[in-house]
């Protein structure tokens, strides 16, 4: 059984939906029905899960000789002192 209802939408969203429906040769009702079916389906919840973040298998890490964040801070301090000596040129 099909029911009628009133939906309040922002005018720009409605215009975009009307254009999309016309471009696809379908009705606005059909477009909205498909969208609602997608949102309420179990498959849409599955699709919304985020994929795992890819992790590089390449080796790397800190530069040789740098073993911790403290080493990086010391290197930055040395670079800053060098800039002071050169006058920030």
PDB file of N, CA and C in Angstrom:
ATOM      1  N   UNK A   1       0.842  -1.168   0.000  1.00  0.00           N
ATOM      2  CA  UNK A   1       0.000   0.000   0.000  1.00  0.00           C
ATOM      3  C   UNK A   1       0.898   1.246   0.000  1.00  0.00           C
ATOM      4  N   UNK A   2       0.590   2.195  -0.827  1.00  0.00           N
ATOM      5  CA  UNK A   2       1.365   3.433  -0.946  1.00  0.00           C
ATOM      6  C   UNK A   2       0.639   4.536  -0.190  1.00  0.00           C
ATOM      7  N   UNK A   3       1.396   5.292   0.608  1.00  0.00           N
ATOM      8  CA  UNK A   3       0.857   6.409   1.386  1.00  0.00           C
ATOM      9  C   UNK A   3       1.421   7.712   0.843  1.00  0.00           C
ATOM     10  N   UNK A   4       0.674   8.774   0.993  1.00  0.00           N
ATOM     11  CA  UNK A   4       1.138  10.115   0.633  1.00  0.00           C
ATOM     12  C   UNK A   4       1.624  10.804   1.901  1.00  0.00           C
ATOM     13  N   UNK A   5       2.632  11.656   1.735  1.00  0.00           N
ATOM     14  CA  UNK A   5       3.136  12.406   2.881  1.00  0.00           C
ATOM     15  C   UNK A   5       3.697  13.737   2.403  1.00  0.00           C
ATOM     16  N   UNK A   6       3.906  14.624   3.315  1.00  0.00           N
ATOM     17  CA  UNK A   6       4.517  15.915   3.011  1.00  0.00           C
ATOM     18  C   UNK A   6       5.907  15.927   3.626  1.00  0.00           C
ATOM     19  N   UNK A   7       6.862  16.362   2.853  1.00  0.00           N
ATOM     20  CA  UNK A   7       8.238  16.443   3.328  1.00  0.00           C
ATOM     21  C   UNK A   7       8.700  17.880   3.165  1.00  0.00           C
ATOM     22  N   UNK A   8       9.302  18.419   4.189  1.00  0.00           N
ATOM     23  CA  UNK A   8       9.842  19.781   4.121  1.00  0.00           C
ATOM     24  C   UNK A   8      11.341  19.670   3.894  1.00  0.00           C
ATOM     25  N   UNK A   9      11.802  20.289   2.804  1.00  0.00           N
ATOM     26  CA  UNK A   9      13.204  20.238   2.420  1.00  0.00           C
ATOM     27  C   UNK A   9      13.722  21.644   2.156  1.00  0.00           C
ATOM     28  N   UNK A  10      15.025  21.859   2.378  1.00  0.00           N
ATOM     29  CA  UNK A  10      15.607  23.134   1.960  1.00  0.00           C
ATOM     30  C   UNK A  10      15.443  23.277   0.443  1.00  0.00           C
ATOM     31  N   UNK A  11      15.155  24.474  -0.018  1.00  0.00           N
ATOM     32  CA  UNK A  11      14.851  24.679  -1.435  1.00  0.00           C
ATOM     33  C   UNK A  11      15.998  24.238  -2.344  1.00  0.00           C
ATOM     34  N   UNK A  12      17.235  24.483  -1.936  1.00  0.00           N
ATOM     35  CA  UNK A  12      18.377  24.097  -2.777  1.00  0.00           C
ATOM     36  C   UNK A  12      18.483  22.584  -2.894  1.00  0.00           C
ATOM     37  N   UNK A  13      18.229  21.861  -1.798  1.00  0.00           N
ATOM     38  CA  UNK A  13      18.256  20.394  -1.838  1.00  0.00           C
ATOM     39  C   UNK A  13      17.158  19.873  -2.762  1.00  0.00           C
ATOM     40  N   UNK A  14      15.983  20.462  -2.675  1.00  0.00           N
ATOM     41  CA  UNK A  14      14.881  20.048  -3.541  1.00  0.00           C
ATOM     42  C   UNK A  14      15.224  20.291  -5.008  1.00  0.00           C
ATOM     43  N   UNK A  15      15.816  21.430  -5.328  1.00  0.00           N
ATOM     44  CA  UNK A  15      16.196  21.736  -6.713  1.00  0.00           C
ATOM     45  C   UNK A  15      17.216  20.734  -7.234  1.00  0.00           C
ATOM     46  N   UNK A  16      18.213  20.399  -6.387  1.00  0.00           N
ATOM     47  CA  UNK A  16      19.226  19.426  -6.803  1.00  0.00           C
ATOM     48  C   UNK A  16      18.595  18.062  -7.046  1.00  0.00           C
ATOM     49  N   UNK A  17      17.685  17.671  -6.163  1.00  0.00           N
ATOM     50  CA  UNK A  17      17.016  16.377  -6.307  1.00  0.00           C
ATOM     51  C   UNK A  17      16.160  16.351  -7.573  1.00  0.00           C
ATOM     52  N   UNK A  18      15.460  17.430  -7.858  1.00  0.00           N
ATOM     53  CA  UNK A  18      14.635  17.502  -9.064  1.00  0.00           C
ATOM     54  C   UNK A  18      15.503  17.408 -10.321  1.00  0.00           C
ATOM     55  N   UNK A  19      16.642  18.106 -10.321  1.00  0.00           N
ATOM     56  CA  UNK A  19      17.543  18.054 -11.471  1.00  0.00           C
ATOM     57  C   UNK A  19      18.106  16.650 -11.669  1.00  0.00           C
ATOM     58  N   UNK A  20      18.496  16.010 -10.563  1.00  0.00           N
ATOM     59  CA  UNK A  20      19.048  14.655 -10.644  1.00  0.00           C
ATOM     60  C   UNK A  20      18.000  13.681 -11.175  1.00  0.00           C
ATOM     61  N   UNK A  21      16.795  13.775 -10.664  1.00  0.00           N
ATOM     62  CA  UNK A  21      15.716  12.891 -11.122  1.00  0.00           C
ATOM     63  C   UNK A  21      15.456  13.099 -12.612  1.00  0.00           C
ATOM     64  N   UNK A  22      15.404  14.350 -13.045  1.00  0.00           N
ATOM     65  CA  UNK A  22      15.159  14.646 -14.464  1.00  0.00           C
ATOM     66  C   UNK A  22      16.301  14.124 -15.325  1.00  0.00           C
ATOM     67  N   UNK A  23      17.537  14.300 -14.874  1.00  0.00           N
ATOM     68  CA  UNK A  23      18.701  13.841 -15.639  1.00  0.00           C
ATOM     69  C   UNK A  23      18.702  12.327 -15.779  1.00  0.00           C
ATOM     70  N   UNK A  24      18.163  11.634 -14.783  1.00  0.00           N
ATOM     71  CA  UNK A  24      18.124  10.172 -14.822  1.00  0.00           C
ATOM     72  C   UNK A  24      16.824   9.645 -15.418  1.00  0.00           C
ATOM     73  N   UNK A  25      15.933  10.550 -15.812  1.00  0.00           N
ATOM     74  CA  UNK A  25      14.674  10.148 -16.440  1.00  0.00           C
ATOM     75  C   UNK A  25      13.739   9.439 -15.469  1.00  0.00           C
ATOM     76  N   UNK A  26      13.706   9.903 -14.247  1.00  0.00           N
ATOM     77  CA  UNK A  26      12.841   9.291 -13.252  1.00  0.00           C
ATOM     78  C   UNK A  26      12.093  10.355 -12.479  1.00  0.00           C
ATOM     79  N   UNK A  27      11.192   9.925 -11.631  1.00  0.00           N
ATOM     80  CA  UNK A  27      10.411  10.884 -10.853  1.00  0.00           C
ATOM     81  C   UNK A  27      11.146  11.242  -9.565  1.00  0.00           C
ATOM     82  N   UNK A  28      10.762  12.388  -9.016  1.00  0.00           N
ATOM     83  CA  UNK A  28      11.318  12.801  -7.737  1.00  0.00           C
ATOM     84  C   UNK A  28      10.921  11.793  -6.660  1.00  0.00           C
ATOM     85  N   UNK A  29       9.704  11.286  -6.734  1.00  0.00           N
ATOM     86  CA  UNK A  29       9.241  10.279  -5.777  1.00  0.00           C
ATOM     87  C   UNK A  29      10.124   9.039  -5.826  1.00  0.00           C
ATOM     88  N   UNK A  30      10.457   8.592  -7.039  1.00  0.00           N
ATOM     89  CA  UNK A  30      11.308   7.416  -7.189  1.00  0.00           C
ATOM     90  C   UNK A  30      12.698   7.641  -6.607  1.00  0.00           C
ATOM     91  N   UNK A  31      13.234   8.826  -6.846  1.00  0.00           N
ATOM     92  CA  UNK A  31      14.555   9.160  -6.322  1.00  0.00           C
ATOM     93  C   UNK A  31      14.539   9.175  -4.791  1.00  0.00           C
ATOM     94  N   UNK A  32      13.516   9.791  -4.211  1.00  0.00           N
ATOM     95  CA  UNK A  32      13.409   9.862  -2.760  1.00  0.00           C
ATOM     96  C   UNK A  32      13.170   8.473  -2.156  1.00  0.00           C
ATOM     97  N   UNK A  33      12.373   7.668  -2.821  1.00  0.00           N
ATOM     98  CA  UNK A  33      12.117   6.317  -2.329  1.00  0.00           C
ATOM     99  C   UNK A  33      13.405   5.497  -2.306  1.00  0.00           C
ATOM    100  N   UNK A  34      14.202   5.596  -3.371  1.00  0.00           N
ATOM    101  CA  UNK A  34      15.469   4.868  -3.418  1.00  0.00           C
ATOM    102  C   UNK A  34      16.403   5.334  -2.300  1.00  0.00           C
ATOM    103  N   UNK A  35      16.465   6.642  -2.085  1.00  0.00           N
ATOM    104  CA  UNK A  35      17.311   7.177  -1.030  1.00  0.00           C
ATOM    105  C   UNK A  35      16.885   6.707   0.351  1.00  0.00           C
ATOM    106  N   UNK A  36      15.583   6.721   0.608  1.00  0.00           N
ATOM    107  CA  UNK A  36      15.082   6.262   1.897  1.00  0.00           C
ATOM    108  C   UNK A  36      15.335   4.772   2.097  1.00  0.00           C
ATOM    109  N   UNK A  37      15.127   3.993   1.030  1.00  0.00           N
ATOM    110  CA  UNK A  37      15.394   2.547   1.138  1.00  0.00           C
ATOM    111  C   UNK A  37      16.863   2.293   1.469  1.00  0.00           C
ATOM    112  N   UNK A  38      17.726   3.072   0.861  1.00  0.00           N
ATOM    113  CA  UNK A  38      19.159   2.919   1.134  1.00  0.00           C
ATOM    114  C   UNK A  38      19.481   3.252   2.585  1.00  0.00           C
ATOM    115  N   UNK A  39      18.928   4.333   3.081  1.00  0.00           N
ATOM    116  CA  UNK A  39      19.227   4.782   4.445  1.00  0.00           C
ATOM    117  C   UNK A  39      18.715   3.792   5.490  1.00  0.00           C
ATOM    118  N   UNK A  40      17.545   3.215   5.265  1.00  0.00           N
ATOM    119  CA  UNK A  40      16.968   2.323   6.271  1.00  0.00           C
ATOM    120  C   UNK A  40      17.404   0.871   6.108  1.00  0.00           C
ATOM    121  N   UNK A  41      18.122   0.551   5.044  1.00  0.00           N
ATOM    122  CA  UNK A  41      18.544  -0.840   4.833  1.00  0.00           C
ATOM    123  C   UNK A  41      19.713  -1.204   5.738  1.00  0.00           C
ATOM    124  N   UNK A  42      19.866  -2.493   5.979  1.00  0.00           N
ATOM    125  CA  UNK A  42      21.002  -2.977   6.771  1.00  0.00           C
ATOM    126  C   UNK A  42      22.296  -2.789   6.006  1.00  0.00           C
ATOM    127  N   UNK A  43      22.241  -2.834   4.693  1.00  0.00           N
ATOM    128  CA  UNK A  43      23.449  -2.692   3.878  1.00  0.00           C
ATOM    129  C   UNK A  43      24.064  -1.309   4.039  1.00  0.00           C
ATOM    130  N   UNK A  44      23.241  -0.284   4.198  1.00  0.00           N
ATOM    131  CA  UNK A  44      23.800   1.067   4.323  1.00  0.00           C
ATOM    132  C   UNK A  44      24.623   1.192   5.592  1.00  0.00           C
ATOM    133  N   UNK A  45      24.213   0.512   6.660  1.00  0.00           N
ATOM    134  CA  UNK A  45      24.986   0.553   7.906  1.00  0.00           C
ATOM    135  C   UNK A  45      26.326  -0.133   7.717  1.00  0.00           C
ATOM    136  N   UNK A  46      26.334  -1.204   6.938  1.00  0.00           N
ATOM    137  CA  UNK A  46      27.585  -1.910   6.679  1.00  0.00           C
ATOM    138  C   UNK A  46      28.521  -1.049   5.850  1.00  0.00           C
ATOM    139  N   UNK A  47      27.991  -0.324   4.891  1.00  0.00           N
ATOM    140  CA  UNK A  47      28.815   0.508   4.020  1.00  0.00           C
ATOM    141  C   UNK A  47      29.411   1.691   4.775  1.00  0.00           C
ATOM    142  N   UNK A  48      28.781   2.100   5.857  1.00  0.00           N
ATOM    143  CA  UNK A  48      29.248   3.272   6.568  1.00  0.00           C
ATOM    144  C   UNK A  48      30.442   2.969   7.474  1.00  0.00           C
ATOM    145  N   UNK A  49      30.746   1.688   7.687  1.00  0.00           N
ATOM    146  CA  UNK A  49      31.918   1.388   8.495  1.00  0.00           C
ATOM    147  C   UNK A  49      33.159   1.822   7.729  1.00  0.00           C
ATOM    148  N   UNK A  50      34.076   2.383   8.430  1.00  0.00           N
ATOM    149  CA  UNK A  50      35.274   2.911   7.784  1.00  0.00           C
ATOM    150  C   UNK A  50      36.237   1.783   7.455  1.00  0.00           C
ATOM    151  N   UNK A  51      36.867   1.877   6.310  1.00  0.00           N
ATOM    152  CA  UNK A  51      37.857   0.858   5.971  1.00  0.00           C
ATOM    153  C   UNK A  51      39.094   1.029   6.840  1.00  0.00           C
ATOM    154  N   UNK A  52      39.860  -0.044   6.998  1.00  0.00           N
ATOM    155  CA  UNK A  52      41.068   0.097   7.812  1.00  0.00           C
ATOM    156  C   UNK A  52      42.042   1.071   7.172  1.00  0.00           C
ATOM    157  N   UNK A  53      42.787   1.765   7.999  1.00  0.00           N
ATOM    158  CA  UNK A  53      43.779   2.723   7.516  1.00  0.00           C
ATOM    159  C   UNK A  53      44.968   1.945   6.982  1.00  0.00           C
ATOM    160  N   UNK A  54      45.379   2.212   5.744  1.00  0.00           N
ATOM    161  CA  UNK A  54      46.531   1.483   5.211  1.00  0.00           C
ATOM    162  C   UNK A  54      47.806   1.852   5.959  1.00  0.00           C
ATOM    163  N   UNK A  55      48.617   0.851   6.193  1.00  0.00           N
ATOM    164  CA  UNK A  55      49.881   1.060   6.891  1.00  0.00           C
ATOM    165  C   UNK A  55      50.994   0.642   5.955  1.00  0.00           C
ATOM    166  N   UNK A  56      51.952   1.501   5.792  1.00  0.00           N
ATOM    167  CA  UNK A  56      53.062   1.218   4.893  1.00  0.00           C
ATOM    168  C   UNK A  56      53.900   0.077   5.436  1.00  0.00           C
ATOM    169  N   UNK A  57      54.377  -0.760   4.531  1.00  0.00           N
ATOM    170  CA  UNK A  57      55.257  -1.856   4.900  1.00  0.00           C
ATOM    171  C   UNK A  57      56.717  -1.459   4.721  1.00  0.00           C
ATOM    172  N   UNK A  58      56.926  -0.230   4.269  1.00  0.00           N
ATOM    173  CA  UNK A  58      58.290   0.257   4.062  1.00  0.00           C
ATOM    174  C   UNK A  58      58.974   0.469   5.404  1.00  0.00           C
ATOM    175  N   UNK A  59      60.267   0.249   5.422  1.00  0.00           N
ATOM    176  CA  UNK A  59      61.014   0.537   6.633  1.00  0.00           C
ATOM    177  C   UNK A  59      61.258   2.036   6.707  1.00  0.00           C
ATOM    178  N   UNK A  60      61.603   2.491   7.833  1.00  0.00           N
ATOM    179  CA  UNK A  60      61.829   3.924   7.967  1.00  0.00           C
ATOM    180  C   UNK A  60      61.874   4.298   9.422  1.00  0.00           C
ATOM    181  N   UNK A  61      61.367   5.437   9.713  1.00  0.00           N
ATOM    182  CA  UNK A  61      61.380   5.912  11.079  1.00  0.00           C
ATOM    183  C   UNK A  61      62.269   7.130  11.196  1.00  0.00           C
ATOM    184  N   UNK A  62      62.843   7.289  12.361  1.00  0.00           N
ATOM    185  CA  UNK A  62      63.728   8.418  12.592  1.00  0.00           C
ATOM    186  C   UNK A  62      64.973   8.315  11.727  1.00  0.00           C
ATOM    187  N   UNK A  63      65.610   9.454  11.502  1.00  0.00           N
ATOM    188  CA  UNK A  63      66.873   9.479  10.769  1.00  0.00           C
ATOM    189  C   UNK A  63      67.922   8.707  11.569  1.00  0.00           C
ATOM    190  N   UNK A  64      68.940   8.184  10.891  1.00  0.00           N
ATOM    191  CA  UNK A  64      70.004   7.486  11.620  1.00  0.00           C
ATOM    192  C   UNK A  64      70.586   8.393  12.695  1.00  0.00           C
ATOM    193  N   UNK A  65      70.808   7.847  13.867  1.00  0.00           N
ATOM    194  CA  UNK A  65      71.362   8.617  14.974  1.00  0.00           C
ATOM    195  C   UNK A  65      70.306   9.239  15.861  1.00  0.00           C
ATOM    196  N   UNK A  66      69.063   9.265  15.398  1.00  0.00           N
ATOM    197  CA  UNK A  66      67.980   9.835  16.200  1.00  0.00           C
ATOM    198  C   UNK A  66      67.134   8.679  16.701  1.00  0.00           C
ATOM    199  N   UNK A  67      67.065   8.555  18.000  1.00  0.00           N
ATOM    200  CA  UNK A  67      66.380   7.416  18.584  1.00  0.00           C
ATOM    201  C   UNK A  67      65.117   7.802  19.362  1.00  0.00           C
ATOM    202  N   UNK A  68      64.919   9.090  19.589  1.00  0.00           N
ATOM    203  CA  UNK A  68      63.760   9.500  20.373  1.00  0.00           C
ATOM    204  C   UNK A  68      63.359  10.937  20.022  1.00  0.00           C
ATOM    205  N   UNK A  69      62.242  11.338  20.562  1.00  0.00           N
ATOM    206  CA  UNK A  69      61.755  12.710  20.377  1.00  0.00           C
ATOM    207  C   UNK A  69      62.741  13.694  21.006  1.00  0.00           C
ATOM    208  N   UNK A  70      63.345  13.313  22.115  1.00  0.00           N
ATOM    209  CA  UNK A  70      64.333  14.184  22.776  1.00  0.00           C
ATOM    210  C   UNK A  70      65.474  14.515  21.821  1.00  0.00           C
ATOM    211  N   UNK A  71      65.920  13.515  21.022  1.00  0.00           N
ATOM    212  CA  UNK A  71      66.981  13.754  20.051  1.00  0.00           C
ATOM    213  C   UNK A  71      66.539  14.778  19.003  1.00  0.00           C
ATOM    214  N   UNK A  72      65.273  14.701  18.600  1.00  0.00           N
ATOM    215  CA  UNK A  72      64.746  15.648  17.608  1.00  0.00           C
ATOM    216  C   UNK A  72      64.713  17.054  18.212  1.00  0.00           C
ATOM    217  N   UNK A  73      64.276  17.157  19.460  1.00  0.00           N
ATOM    218  CA  UNK A  73      64.228  18.468  20.117  1.00  0.00           C
ATOM    219  C   UNK A  73      65.628  19.067  20.210  1.00  0.00           C
ATOM    220  N   UNK A  74      66.609  18.235  20.529  1.00  0.00           N
ATOM    221  CA  UNK A  74      67.982  18.728  20.610  1.00  0.00           C
ATOM    222  C   UNK A  74      68.467  19.198  19.238  1.00  0.00           C
ATOM    223  N   UNK A  75      68.099  18.453  18.191  1.00  0.00           N
ATOM    224  CA  UNK A  75      68.483  18.835  16.837  1.00  0.00           C
ATOM    225  C   UNK A  75      67.846  20.174  16.467  1.00  0.00           C
ATOM    226  N   UNK A  76      66.580  20.373  16.839  1.00  0.00           N
ATOM    227  CA  UNK A  76      65.904  21.638  16.563  1.00  0.00           C
ATOM    228  C   UNK A  76      66.574  22.782  17.333  1.00  0.00           C
ATOM    229  N   UNK A  77      66.968  22.509  18.564  1.00  0.00           N
ATOM    230  CA  UNK A  77      67.665  23.532  19.344  1.00  0.00           C
ATOM    231  C   UNK A  77      68.970  23.925  18.662  1.00  0.00           C
ATOM    232  N   UNK A  78      69.713  22.930  18.170  1.00  0.00           N
ATOM    233  CA  UNK A  78      70.977  23.213  17.485  1.00  0.00           C
ATOM    234  C   UNK A  78      70.743  24.021  16.210  1.00  0.00           C
ATOM    235  N   UNK A  79      69.678  23.693  15.477  1.00  0.00           N
ATOM    236  CA  UNK A  79      69.351  24.454  14.262  1.00  0.00           C
ATOM    237  C   UNK A  79      68.989  25.891  14.617  1.00  0.00           C
ATOM    238  N   UNK A  80      68.265  26.083  15.720  1.00  0.00           N
ATOM    239  CA  UNK A  80      67.876  27.425  16.152  1.00  0.00           C
ATOM    240  C   UNK A  80      69.113  28.238  16.540  1.00  0.00           C
ATOM    241  N   UNK A  81      70.026  27.618  17.254  1.00  0.00           N
ATOM    242  CA  UNK A  81      71.265  28.297  17.644  1.00  0.00           C
ATOM    243  C   UNK A  81      72.058  28.692  16.403  1.00  0.00           C
ATOM    244  N   UNK A  82      72.091  27.790  15.416  1.00  0.00           N
ATOM    245  CA  UNK A  82      72.795  28.095  14.168  1.00  0.00           C
ATOM    246  C   UNK A  82      72.146  29.291  13.467  1.00  0.00           C
ATOM    247  N   UNK A  83      70.815  29.345  13.460  1.00  0.00           N
ATOM    248  CA  UNK A  83      70.112  30.480  12.855  1.00  0.00           C
ATOM    249  C   UNK A  83      70.431  31.782  13.602  1.00  0.00           C
ATOM    250  N   UNK A  84      70.513  31.709  14.925  1.00  0.00           N
ATOM    251  CA  UNK A  84      70.866  32.894  15.716  1.00  0.00           C
ATOM    252  C   UNK A  84      72.244  33.419  15.321  1.00  0.00           C
ATOM    253  N   UNK A  85      73.162  32.473  15.146  1.00  0.00           N
ATOM    254  CA  UNK A  85      74.519  32.857  14.780  1.00  0.00           C
ATOM    255  C   UNK A  85      74.575  33.504  13.396  1.00  0.00           C
ATOM    256  N   UNK A  86      73.735  32.999  12.465  1.00  0.00           N
ATOM    257  CA  UNK A  86      73.728  33.535  11.101  1.00  0.00           C
ATOM    258  C   UNK A  86      72.808  34.728  10.956  1.00  0.00           C
ATOM    259  N   UNK A  87      72.053  35.061  11.977  1.00  0.00           N
ATOM    260  CA  UNK A  87      71.138  36.204  11.899  1.00  0.00           C
ATOM    261  C   UNK A  87      69.857  35.865  11.150  1.00  0.00           C
ATOM    262  N   UNK A  88      69.394  34.636  11.212  1.00  0.00           N
ATOM    263  CA  UNK A  88      68.171  34.169  10.572  1.00  0.00           C
ATOM    264  C   UNK A  88      68.181  34.393   9.055  1.00  0.00           C
ATOM    265  N   UNK A  89      69.330  34.282   8.420  1.00  0.00           N
ATOM    266  CA  UNK A  89      69.422  34.450   6.962  1.00  0.00           C
ATOM    267  C   UNK A  89      69.169  33.160   6.262  1.00  0.00           C
TER     268      UNK A  89
END
